[in-house]
């Protein structure tokens, strides 16, 4: 964890002994700033608006007070946490399970891409904690017989700015009508947009505002660079960088799902063990990619912004922005995947002639000029022929994948079944099926 203040302890914040002991087991040495500010107010039963940068320990700042309250008043469907992405929902559930490991806490993850019937079976077991994406949660509220959140005590809107930028506003409005007005609500966001302010007025009662790191900034241990390159040489420069970074754990961010898939195929054709992570993959494949990268089985992840928010992926050495983000604030979230918890890291931006304005906005936001990454242009040109052939193969493979989206061949059906089983293991659904 980051931003430790040794004089403050979890015990001094007022948390139950069992939770303090669990934090010690998990090697949470001291509360981060957001936890120090938010937890005491939460224990006083206040609604909270938490504004804090990525990687600041936000999840524990709402999970710990919820678990503390659950100890005093155990009941099913005690708290609901809404997250913008499936991966973040799974991660939040894992953190609740870890922090509540000595309390026999039951949680369920409700996200798309997993069979509704399996999720209904898990809801029938009356879990204490629901972690969900808004769309799938609304599906269950409207279609799952006997499921109700009318006795809900806590609602958490995590990454609220992202929830609303992904157009979940309508679903959230409908969900708010299905839960009691007498509840505690925590809203956590990296930015306070107009949409978030409107949601705050609609869902929180006399909230306390906890704001950490108000200025957009990156950590001092992050080394940030740019490479100004012609657009037609972008792939060659990416391959050059990955050769230079051999042995490091790297996330390459792209703007679109198609680019992520294409770059992953290109790199595989050149012998790199790259895996894609984007919104058009099945849930099983998304979880599979994330698990392989987290475990170190693959060291290059090609991702869209689905991986830029909230995900705690340890030991990311380098972030490469293959596509410069359209919104400069997204840059902060992307590079926040590396140089976490005091470790060092690098970020490198591939800036083409079409990206100059977007890149300049990032420098304005950071309040500084970045250094140019030193690279051997001759070595880049030497790669041109091999990369061009790999590009041709990647385009053919993409077309083949599109063609196979109709009737599936036997082999792809077998792979899909295996991947679905792996995803079910991740979410604990395989245990239910065996029972």
Short mmCIF file of C-alpha atoms in Angstrom, two decimals:
data_model
loop_
_atom_site.label_atom_id
_atom_site.label_comp_id
_atom_site.label_asym_id
_atom_site.label_seq_id
_atom_site.Cartn_x
_atom_site.Cartn_y
_atom_site.Cartn_z
CA UNK A 1 0.00 0.00 0.00
CA UNK A 2 1.12 3.59 -0.50
CA UNK A 3 1.29 6.89 1.36
CA UNK A 4 1.86 5.31 4.77
CA UNK A 5 1.83 7.38 7.96
CA UNK A 6 3.33 5.18 10.73
CA UNK A 7 1.75 7.20 13.59
CA UNK A 8 -1.76 6.25 12.40
CA UNK A 9 -2.90 2.64 12.68
CA UNK A 10 -6.05 0.78 11.63
CA UNK A 11 -6.77 0.29 15.33
CA UNK A 12 -6.57 4.05 16.01
CA UNK A 13 -9.17 4.64 13.25
CA UNK A 14 -11.68 2.69 15.35
CA UNK A 15 -11.91 -0.56 13.38
CA UNK A 16 -12.78 -3.87 15.08
CA UNK A 17 -9.87 -6.00 16.32
CA UNK A 18 -10.60 -8.83 13.87
CA UNK A 19 -10.24 -6.42 10.92
CA UNK A 20 -7.03 -4.90 12.31
CA UNK A 21 -5.58 -8.42 12.67
CA UNK A 22 -6.59 -9.25 9.09
CA UNK A 23 -4.93 -6.06 7.80
CA UNK A 24 -1.75 -7.11 9.61
CA UNK A 25 -1.89 -10.58 8.00
CA UNK A 26 -2.32 -8.95 4.59
CA UNK A 27 0.74 -6.78 5.30
CA UNK A 28 -1.25 -3.53 5.29
CA UNK A 29 1.25 -1.77 7.53
CA UNK A 30 -0.57 1.55 7.93
CA UNK A 31 -3.65 3.26 6.46
CA UNK A 32 -3.17 5.33 3.30
CA UNK A 33 -4.30 8.98 3.30
CA UNK A 34 -7.71 8.23 1.75
CA UNK A 35 -8.27 5.50 4.36
CA UNK A 36 -7.22 7.80 7.22
CA UNK A 37 -9.66 10.47 6.04
CA UNK A 38 -12.63 8.30 4.99
CA UNK A 39 -12.82 5.45 7.53
CA UNK A 40 -13.51 7.58 10.68
CA UNK A 41 -16.37 9.41 8.91
CA UNK A 42 -17.76 6.11 7.61
CA UNK A 43 -17.73 4.69 11.17
CA UNK A 44 -19.80 7.72 12.21
CA UNK A 45 -22.47 6.66 9.69
CA UNK A 46 -21.87 9.57 7.29
CA UNK A 47 -22.27 9.50 3.52
CA UNK A 48 -18.91 10.06 1.80
CA UNK A 49 -17.65 11.53 -1.45
CA UNK A 50 -14.09 10.26 -1.90
CA UNK A 51 -11.89 11.92 -4.52
CA UNK A 52 -8.55 10.22 -4.86
CA UNK A 53 -6.06 9.16 -7.52
CA UNK A 54 -5.76 5.58 -8.74
CA UNK A 55 -3.71 3.23 -6.56
CA UNK A 56 -4.44 5.14 -3.34
CA UNK A 57 -6.21 2.35 -1.46
CA UNK A 58 -9.81 3.39 -2.16
CA UNK A 59 -11.28 -0.14 -2.00
CA UNK A 60 -10.19 -0.77 1.59
CA UNK A 61 -11.40 2.71 2.58
CA UNK A 62 -15.01 1.60 1.95
CA UNK A 63 -14.65 -2.19 2.46
CA UNK A 64 -13.28 -1.97 6.01
CA UNK A 65 -16.07 0.22 7.49
CA UNK A 66 -18.72 -1.89 5.71
CA UNK A 67 -17.23 -5.08 7.21
CA UNK A 68 -17.00 -3.38 10.63
CA UNK A 69 -20.72 -2.54 10.44
CA UNK A 70 -21.56 -6.05 9.17
CA UNK A 71 -19.93 -7.51 12.29
CA UNK A 72 -22.34 -5.51 14.46
CA UNK A 73 -25.44 -6.23 12.36
CA UNK A 74 -25.04 -9.32 10.14
CA UNK A 75 -27.70 -9.73 7.46
CA UNK A 76 -27.98 -10.87 3.83
CA UNK A 77 -27.68 -8.27 1.03
CA UNK A 78 -25.99 -5.88 3.46
CA UNK A 79 -23.99 -3.88 0.90
CA UNK A 80 -23.87 -3.39 -2.86
CA UNK A 81 -20.83 -2.07 -4.72
CA UNK A 82 -21.23 -0.94 -8.33
CA UNK A 83 -18.15 -0.85 -10.58
CA UNK A 84 -17.76 0.16 -14.25
CA UNK A 85 -15.96 -2.96 -15.50
CA UNK A 86 -16.20 -6.68 -14.94
CA UNK A 87 -12.52 -6.97 -14.04
CA UNK A 88 -12.77 -4.29 -11.37
CA UNK A 89 -15.89 -5.95 -9.92
CA UNK A 90 -14.01 -9.25 -9.56
CA UNK A 91 -11.06 -7.47 -7.94
CA UNK A 92 -13.29 -5.66 -5.42
CA UNK A 93 -14.96 -8.95 -4.50
CA UNK A 94 -11.54 -10.54 -3.97
CA UNK A 95 -10.56 -7.71 -1.63
CA UNK A 96 -13.77 -8.08 0.39
CA UNK A 97 -13.08 -11.83 0.67
CA UNK A 98 -9.51 -11.17 1.82
CA UNK A 99 -10.42 -8.46 4.36
CA UNK A 100 -13.40 -10.47 5.61
CA UNK A 101 -11.58 -13.82 5.66
CA UNK A 102 -11.97 -14.21 9.44
CA UNK A 103 -15.66 -13.24 9.35
CA UNK A 104 -17.07 -15.88 6.96
CA UNK A 105 -18.22 -13.12 4.60
CA UNK A 106 -20.16 -14.31 1.56
CA UNK A 107 -20.02 -12.21 -1.60
CA UNK A 108 -21.33 -12.58 -5.13
CA UNK A 109 -20.14 -10.99 -8.39
CA UNK A 110 -22.87 -10.04 -10.87
CA UNK A 111 -21.35 -9.18 -14.25
CA UNK A 112 -22.13 -9.86 -17.89
CA UNK A 113 -20.56 -12.75 -19.75
CA UNK A 114 -21.45 -15.25 -17.01
CA UNK A 115 -24.62 -17.37 -17.02
CA UNK A 116 -27.51 -15.64 -15.20
CA UNK A 117 -28.80 -18.94 -13.78
CA UNK A 118 -25.49 -19.62 -12.01
CA UNK A 119 -25.60 -16.10 -10.55
CA UNK A 120 -29.21 -16.68 -9.43
CA UNK A 121 -28.08 -19.79 -7.54
CA UNK A 122 -25.43 -17.74 -5.76
CA UNK A 123 -27.98 -15.04 -4.90
CA UNK A 124 -30.21 -17.77 -3.41
CA UNK A 125 -27.44 -18.38 -0.85
CA UNK A 126 -28.13 -14.88 0.57
CA UNK A 127 -24.65 -13.31 0.27
CA UNK A 128 -23.72 -10.36 2.49
CA UNK A 129 -21.96 -8.39 -0.27
CA UNK A 130 -23.00 -7.84 -3.91
CA UNK A 131 -20.39 -6.51 -6.33
CA UNK A 132 -21.83 -5.76 -9.75
CA UNK A 133 -21.78 -3.85 -12.97
CA UNK A 134 -24.99 -1.76 -13.24
CA UNK A 135 -26.43 -3.50 -16.31
CA UNK A 136 -26.29 -7.03 -14.90
CA UNK A 137 -27.47 -5.91 -11.45
CA UNK A 138 -30.55 -4.33 -13.04
CA UNK A 139 -31.16 -7.53 -15.03
CA UNK A 140 -31.35 -9.49 -11.77
CA UNK A 141 -33.52 -6.91 -9.99
CA UNK A 142 -36.01 -7.08 -12.87
CA UNK A 143 -35.86 -10.80 -13.68
CA UNK A 144 -34.60 -12.86 -10.71
CA UNK A 145 -37.52 -14.10 -8.63
CA UNK A 146 -37.18 -13.38 -4.91
CA UNK A 147 -34.14 -11.11 -5.27
CA UNK A 148 -34.56 -7.75 -3.58
CA UNK A 149 -32.29 -5.10 -2.09
CA UNK A 150 -35.03 -3.44 -0.02
CA UNK A 151 -33.05 -4.00 3.19
CA UNK A 152 -29.72 -2.78 1.80
CA UNK A 153 -27.63 -0.83 4.33
CA UNK A 154 -24.71 0.38 2.15
CA UNK A 155 -24.39 1.42 -1.49
CA UNK A 156 -20.97 2.15 -3.01
CA UNK A 157 -20.47 3.76 -6.43
CA UNK A 158 -16.83 3.07 -7.28
CA UNK A 159 -15.08 4.93 -10.12
CA UNK A 160 -18.27 7.00 -10.44
CA UNK A 161 -16.88 9.24 -13.19
CA UNK A 162 -16.16 6.16 -15.30
CA UNK A 163 -19.58 4.64 -14.51
CA UNK A 164 -21.24 7.74 -15.90
CA UNK A 165 -18.89 8.22 -18.87
CA UNK A 166 -19.83 4.66 -19.92
CA UNK A 167 -23.51 5.72 -20.01
CA UNK A 168 -24.67 3.68 -17.02
CA UNK A 169 -26.68 6.70 -15.78
CA UNK A 170 -30.08 5.27 -16.75
CA UNK A 171 -29.40 1.89 -15.09
CA UNK A 172 -28.14 3.59 -11.92
CA UNK A 173 -31.30 5.73 -11.73
CA UNK A 174 -33.48 2.60 -11.94
CA UNK A 175 -31.39 0.80 -9.31
CA UNK A 176 -31.65 3.75 -6.90
CA UNK A 177 -35.46 3.38 -7.05
CA UNK A 178 -35.16 -0.28 -5.92
CA UNK A 179 -33.17 0.35 -2.74
CA UNK A 180 -34.10 2.06 0.54
CA UNK A 181 -33.53 5.79 0.93
CA UNK A 182 -32.42 5.16 4.53
CA UNK A 183 -28.95 3.83 3.78
CA UNK A 184 -25.32 4.89 3.78
CA UNK A 185 -23.87 5.83 0.38
CA UNK A 186 -20.19 6.11 -0.56
CA UNK A 187 -19.28 7.69 -3.90
CA UNK A 188 -15.66 7.32 -4.99
CA UNK A 189 -14.30 9.01 -8.09
CA UNK A 190 -11.03 10.21 -9.56
CA UNK A 191 -12.69 13.39 -10.88
CA UNK A 192 -15.72 15.48 -9.91
CA UNK A 193 -17.49 15.93 -13.25
CA UNK A 194 -20.89 17.60 -13.72
CA UNK A 195 -22.49 14.16 -14.09
CA UNK A 196 -20.90 13.01 -10.81
CA UNK A 197 -22.16 16.17 -9.05
CA UNK A 198 -25.68 15.45 -10.31
CA UNK A 199 -25.45 11.83 -9.11
CA UNK A 200 -24.17 13.05 -5.75
CA UNK A 201 -27.21 15.29 -5.29
CA UNK A 202 -29.55 12.45 -6.23
CA UNK A 203 -28.06 9.69 -4.08
CA UNK A 204 -26.18 11.12 -1.05
CA UNK A 205 -27.46 12.76 2.14
CA UNK A 206 -25.35 15.52 3.73
CA UNK A 207 -22.09 13.90 2.56
CA UNK A 208 -18.57 14.49 3.84
CA UNK A 209 -16.13 15.31 1.05
CA UNK A 210 -12.74 13.60 1.35
CA UNK A 211 -10.30 14.84 -1.28
CA UNK A 212 -6.76 13.52 -1.73
CA UNK A 213 -4.36 14.59 -4.50
CA UNK A 214 -6.58 17.27 -5.98
CA UNK A 215 -3.98 18.18 -8.62
CA UNK A 216 -3.50 15.66 -11.39
CA UNK A 217 0.00 14.34 -11.02
CA UNK A 218 2.13 11.25 -11.41
CA UNK A 219 4.41 9.74 -8.77
CA UNK A 220 8.06 10.76 -8.55
CA UNK A 221 9.26 7.18 -9.13
CA UNK A 222 7.73 7.16 -12.64
CA UNK A 223 10.10 8.02 -15.51
CA UNK A 224 8.07 9.44 -18.41
CA UNK A 225 9.21 9.68 -22.04
CA UNK A 226 7.95 10.32 -25.55
CA UNK A 227 9.07 9.14 -28.99
CA UNK A 228 8.12 11.35 -31.96
CA UNK A 229 7.71 8.94 -34.88
CA UNK A 230 6.01 8.76 -38.31
CA UNK A 231 2.64 6.99 -38.11
CA UNK A 232 3.67 4.39 -40.71
CA UNK A 233 6.58 3.30 -38.46
CA UNK A 234 4.51 2.96 -35.28
CA UNK A 235 4.53 -0.85 -35.23
CA UNK A 236 8.29 -0.97 -35.96
CA UNK A 237 8.96 1.37 -33.05
CA UNK A 238 6.73 -0.68 -30.73
CA UNK A 239 8.61 -3.87 -31.63
CA UNK A 240 11.93 -2.06 -31.12
CA UNK A 241 10.81 -0.92 -27.65
CA UNK A 242 9.64 -4.39 -26.64
CA UNK A 243 12.99 -5.84 -27.74
CA UNK A 244 14.73 -3.19 -25.64
CA UNK A 245 12.43 -3.96 -22.67
CA UNK A 246 12.84 -7.75 -22.92
CA UNK A 247 12.25 -9.41 -19.56
CA UNK A 248 10.10 -6.56 -18.26
CA UNK A 249 6.37 -6.69 -17.58
CA UNK A 250 4.69 -4.32 -20.09
CA UNK A 251 1.17 -2.98 -20.68
CA UNK A 252 0.58 -1.51 -24.15
CA UNK A 253 -2.51 0.73 -24.28
CA UNK A 254 -4.50 1.14 -27.50
CA UNK A 255 -7.52 3.33 -28.31
CA UNK A 256 -9.80 0.63 -29.74
CA UNK A 257 -10.62 -3.06 -29.38
CA UNK A 258 -9.62 -3.67 -33.01
CA UNK A 259 -6.20 -2.09 -32.45
CA UNK A 260 -5.66 -4.16 -29.30
CA UNK A 261 -6.49 -7.39 -31.14
CA UNK A 262 -4.41 -6.45 -34.19
CA UNK A 263 -1.32 -5.47 -32.15
CA UNK A 264 -1.56 -8.66 -30.07
CA UNK A 265 -1.68 -10.79 -33.24
CA UNK A 266 1.18 -8.80 -34.80
CA UNK A 267 3.39 -9.34 -31.76
CA UNK A 268 2.55 -13.04 -31.53
CA UNK A 269 3.55 -13.45 -35.18
CA UNK A 270 6.94 -12.00 -34.21
CA UNK A 271 7.39 -14.40 -31.28
CA UNK A 272 6.29 -12.17 -28.39
CA UNK A 273 4.03 -13.72 -25.74
CA UNK A 274 1.44 -10.95 -25.93
CA UNK A 275 -2.19 -11.28 -24.82
CA UNK A 276 -5.11 -8.90 -25.50
CA UNK A 277 -7.60 -7.46 -22.99
CA UNK A 278 -10.54 -5.48 -24.39
CA UNK A 279 -14.31 -5.17 -24.22
CA UNK A 280 -15.13 -7.34 -27.26
CA UNK A 281 -13.54 -10.46 -25.77
CA UNK A 282 -15.74 -12.93 -23.92
CA UNK A 283 -15.68 -12.62 -20.13
CA UNK A 284 -13.77 -15.91 -19.96
CA UNK A 285 -11.02 -14.62 -22.26
CA UNK A 286 -10.82 -11.29 -20.41
CA UNK A 287 -10.38 -13.01 -17.07
CA UNK A 288 -7.95 -15.47 -18.62
CA UNK A 289 -5.76 -12.69 -20.04
CA UNK A 290 -5.75 -10.80 -16.74
CA UNK A 291 -4.91 -13.93 -14.73
CA UNK A 292 -2.04 -14.90 -17.05
CA UNK A 293 -0.57 -11.41 -16.90
CA UNK A 294 -0.95 -11.06 -13.12
CA UNK A 295 0.66 -14.47 -12.53
CA UNK A 296 3.61 -13.67 -14.83
CA UNK A 297 2.80 -16.42 -17.36
CA UNK A 298 2.64 -13.66 -20.00
CA UNK A 299 4.60 -10.43 -19.70
CA UNK A 300 2.99 -8.27 -22.43
CA UNK A 301 -0.65 -7.16 -22.11
CA UNK A 302 -2.25 -5.27 -25.01
CA UNK A 303 -5.21 -3.42 -23.53
CA UNK A 304 -7.81 -0.75 -24.09
CA UNK A 305 -8.79 1.59 -21.25
CA UNK A 306 -10.74 -1.30 -19.71
CA UNK A 307 -7.44 -1.95 -17.87
CA UNK A 308 -6.60 1.66 -17.03
CA UNK A 309 -8.84 2.14 -13.98
CA UNK A 310 -8.69 0.58 -10.56
CA UNK A 311 -7.08 -2.74 -11.45
CA UNK A 312 -4.29 -3.63 -9.04
CA UNK A 313 -1.75 -5.44 -11.20
CA UNK A 314 1.51 -5.84 -9.27
CA UNK A 315 4.93 -5.51 -10.88
CA UNK A 316 4.15 -3.63 -14.10
CA UNK A 317 7.54 -2.28 -15.18
CA UNK A 318 6.57 -0.31 -18.30
CA UNK A 319 3.45 1.31 -19.76
CA UNK A 320 3.55 2.10 -23.50
CA UNK A 321 0.88 4.35 -24.98
CA UNK A 322 0.61 2.92 -28.49
CA UNK A 323 -2.32 5.31 -29.01
CA UNK A 324 -2.28 8.65 -27.16
CA UNK A 325 -5.52 8.92 -25.10
CA UNK A 326 -8.18 11.35 -26.37
CA UNK A 327 -8.71 12.69 -22.84
CA UNK A 328 -5.49 13.74 -21.14
CA UNK A 329 -6.76 12.73 -17.68
CA UNK A 330 -6.93 9.12 -18.92
CA UNK A 331 -3.15 9.34 -19.31
CA UNK A 332 -2.83 9.60 -15.49
CA UNK A 333 -4.89 6.44 -15.04
CA UNK A 334 -2.94 4.50 -17.69
CA UNK A 335 0.52 5.31 -16.35
CA UNK A 336 -0.79 4.69 -12.83
CA UNK A 337 -0.58 0.96 -13.62
CA UNK A 338 3.19 1.17 -13.05
CA UNK A 339 5.40 2.76 -10.34
CA UNK A 340 2.91 1.68 -7.66
CA UNK A 341 3.51 1.43 -3.90
CA UNK A 342 6.86 3.22 -4.10
CA UNK A 343 8.31 1.10 -6.90
CA UNK A 344 9.96 2.57 -9.99
CA UNK A 345 8.43 2.40 -13.47
CA UNK A 346 8.57 3.80 -17.00
CA UNK A 347 5.99 5.19 -19.39
CA UNK A 348 6.69 5.78 -23.09
CA UNK A 349 4.34 7.63 -25.46
CA UNK A 350 4.42 6.89 -29.20
CA UNK A 351 3.59 10.31 -30.66
CA UNK A 352 2.88 10.48 -34.41
CA UNK A 353 2.31 13.57 -36.54
CA UNK A 354 -1.44 13.15 -35.85
CA UNK A 355 -1.06 13.07 -32.04
CA UNK A 356 0.84 16.31 -31.36
CA UNK A 357 -2.14 18.26 -29.98
CA UNK A 358 -3.28 15.38 -27.74
CA UNK A 359 0.26 14.94 -26.44
CA UNK A 360 0.68 18.66 -25.73
CA UNK A 361 -2.49 18.56 -23.61
CA UNK A 362 -0.89 15.85 -21.48
CA UNK A 363 2.21 17.99 -20.92
CA UNK A 364 -0.02 20.94 -19.95
CA UNK A 365 -1.89 18.72 -17.47
CA UNK A 366 1.38 17.46 -15.96
CA UNK A 367 2.87 20.96 -15.93
CA UNK A 368 6.15 19.77 -17.43
CA UNK A 369 7.89 18.67 -20.63
CA UNK A 370 8.76 14.99 -20.92
CA UNK A 371 12.15 13.72 -22.08
CA UNK A 372 12.60 12.04 -25.44
CA UNK A 373 13.30 8.32 -25.14
CA UNK A 374 16.71 7.57 -26.66
CA UNK A 375 16.37 5.09 -29.51
CA UNK A 376 18.39 3.84 -32.46
CA UNK A 377 16.47 4.83 -35.62
CA UNK A 378 18.65 2.58 -37.79
CA UNK A 379 17.75 -0.42 -35.63
CA UNK A 380 14.06 0.48 -36.03
CA UNK A 381 14.37 0.52 -39.85
CA UNK A 382 16.06 -2.88 -39.86
CA UNK A 383 12.86 -4.34 -38.37
CA UNK A 384 10.69 -2.94 -41.17
CA UNK A 385 10.54 -6.02 -43.43
CA UNK A 386 9.78 -8.51 -40.64
CA UNK A 387 7.14 -6.23 -39.10
CA UNK A 388 5.45 -5.65 -42.49
CA UNK A 389 5.07 -9.42 -42.97
CA UNK A 390 3.72 -9.82 -39.43
CA UNK A 391 1.23 -7.00 -40.14
CA UNK A 392 -0.06 -8.79 -43.26
CA UNK A 393 -0.50 -12.01 -41.28
CA UNK A 394 -2.29 -10.16 -38.45
CA UNK A 395 -4.80 -8.61 -40.89
CA UNK A 396 -5.55 -12.05 -42.40
CA UNK A 397 -5.97 -13.51 -38.90
CA UNK A 398 -8.35 -10.72 -37.95
CA UNK A 399 -10.45 -11.43 -41.05
CA UNK A 400 -10.41 -15.14 -40.23
CA UNK A 401 -11.63 -14.40 -36.69
CA UNK A 402 -14.48 -12.27 -38.08
CA UNK A 403 -15.46 -15.07 -40.50
CA UNK A 404 -15.49 -17.61 -37.66
CA UNK A 405 -17.91 -15.56 -35.57
CA UNK A 406 -20.72 -17.31 -37.42
CA UNK A 407 -21.01 -21.11 -37.04
CA UNK A 408 -18.13 -22.14 -34.78
CA UNK A 409 -15.79 -24.93 -35.72
CA UNK A 410 -15.39 -27.83 -33.31
CA UNK A 411 -11.94 -26.74 -32.12
CA UNK A 412 -13.00 -23.19 -31.25
CA UNK A 413 -16.04 -24.58 -29.39
CA UNK A 414 -13.73 -26.75 -27.26
CA UNK A 415 -11.50 -23.77 -26.48
CA UNK A 416 -14.51 -21.64 -25.57
CA UNK A 417 -15.83 -24.31 -23.16
CA UNK A 418 -12.44 -24.57 -21.44
CA UNK A 419 -12.20 -20.77 -21.10
CA UNK A 420 -15.72 -20.56 -19.68
CA UNK A 421 -14.72 -23.18 -17.06
CA UNK A 422 -11.66 -21.13 -16.15
CA UNK A 423 -13.81 -18.00 -15.74
CA UNK A 424 -16.25 -19.91 -13.54
CA UNK A 425 -13.35 -20.99 -11.32
CA UNK A 426 -12.33 -17.33 -11.00
CA UNK A 427 -15.82 -16.40 -9.79
CA UNK A 428 -16.39 -19.51 -7.65
CA UNK A 429 -19.21 -20.80 -9.87
CA UNK A 430 -17.56 -24.21 -10.42
CA UNK A 431 -18.06 -25.05 -6.74
CA UNK A 432 -21.80 -24.43 -7.07
CA UNK A 433 -22.09 -26.72 -10.10
CA UNK A 434 -20.32 -29.57 -8.25
CA UNK A 435 -22.76 -29.18 -5.36
#
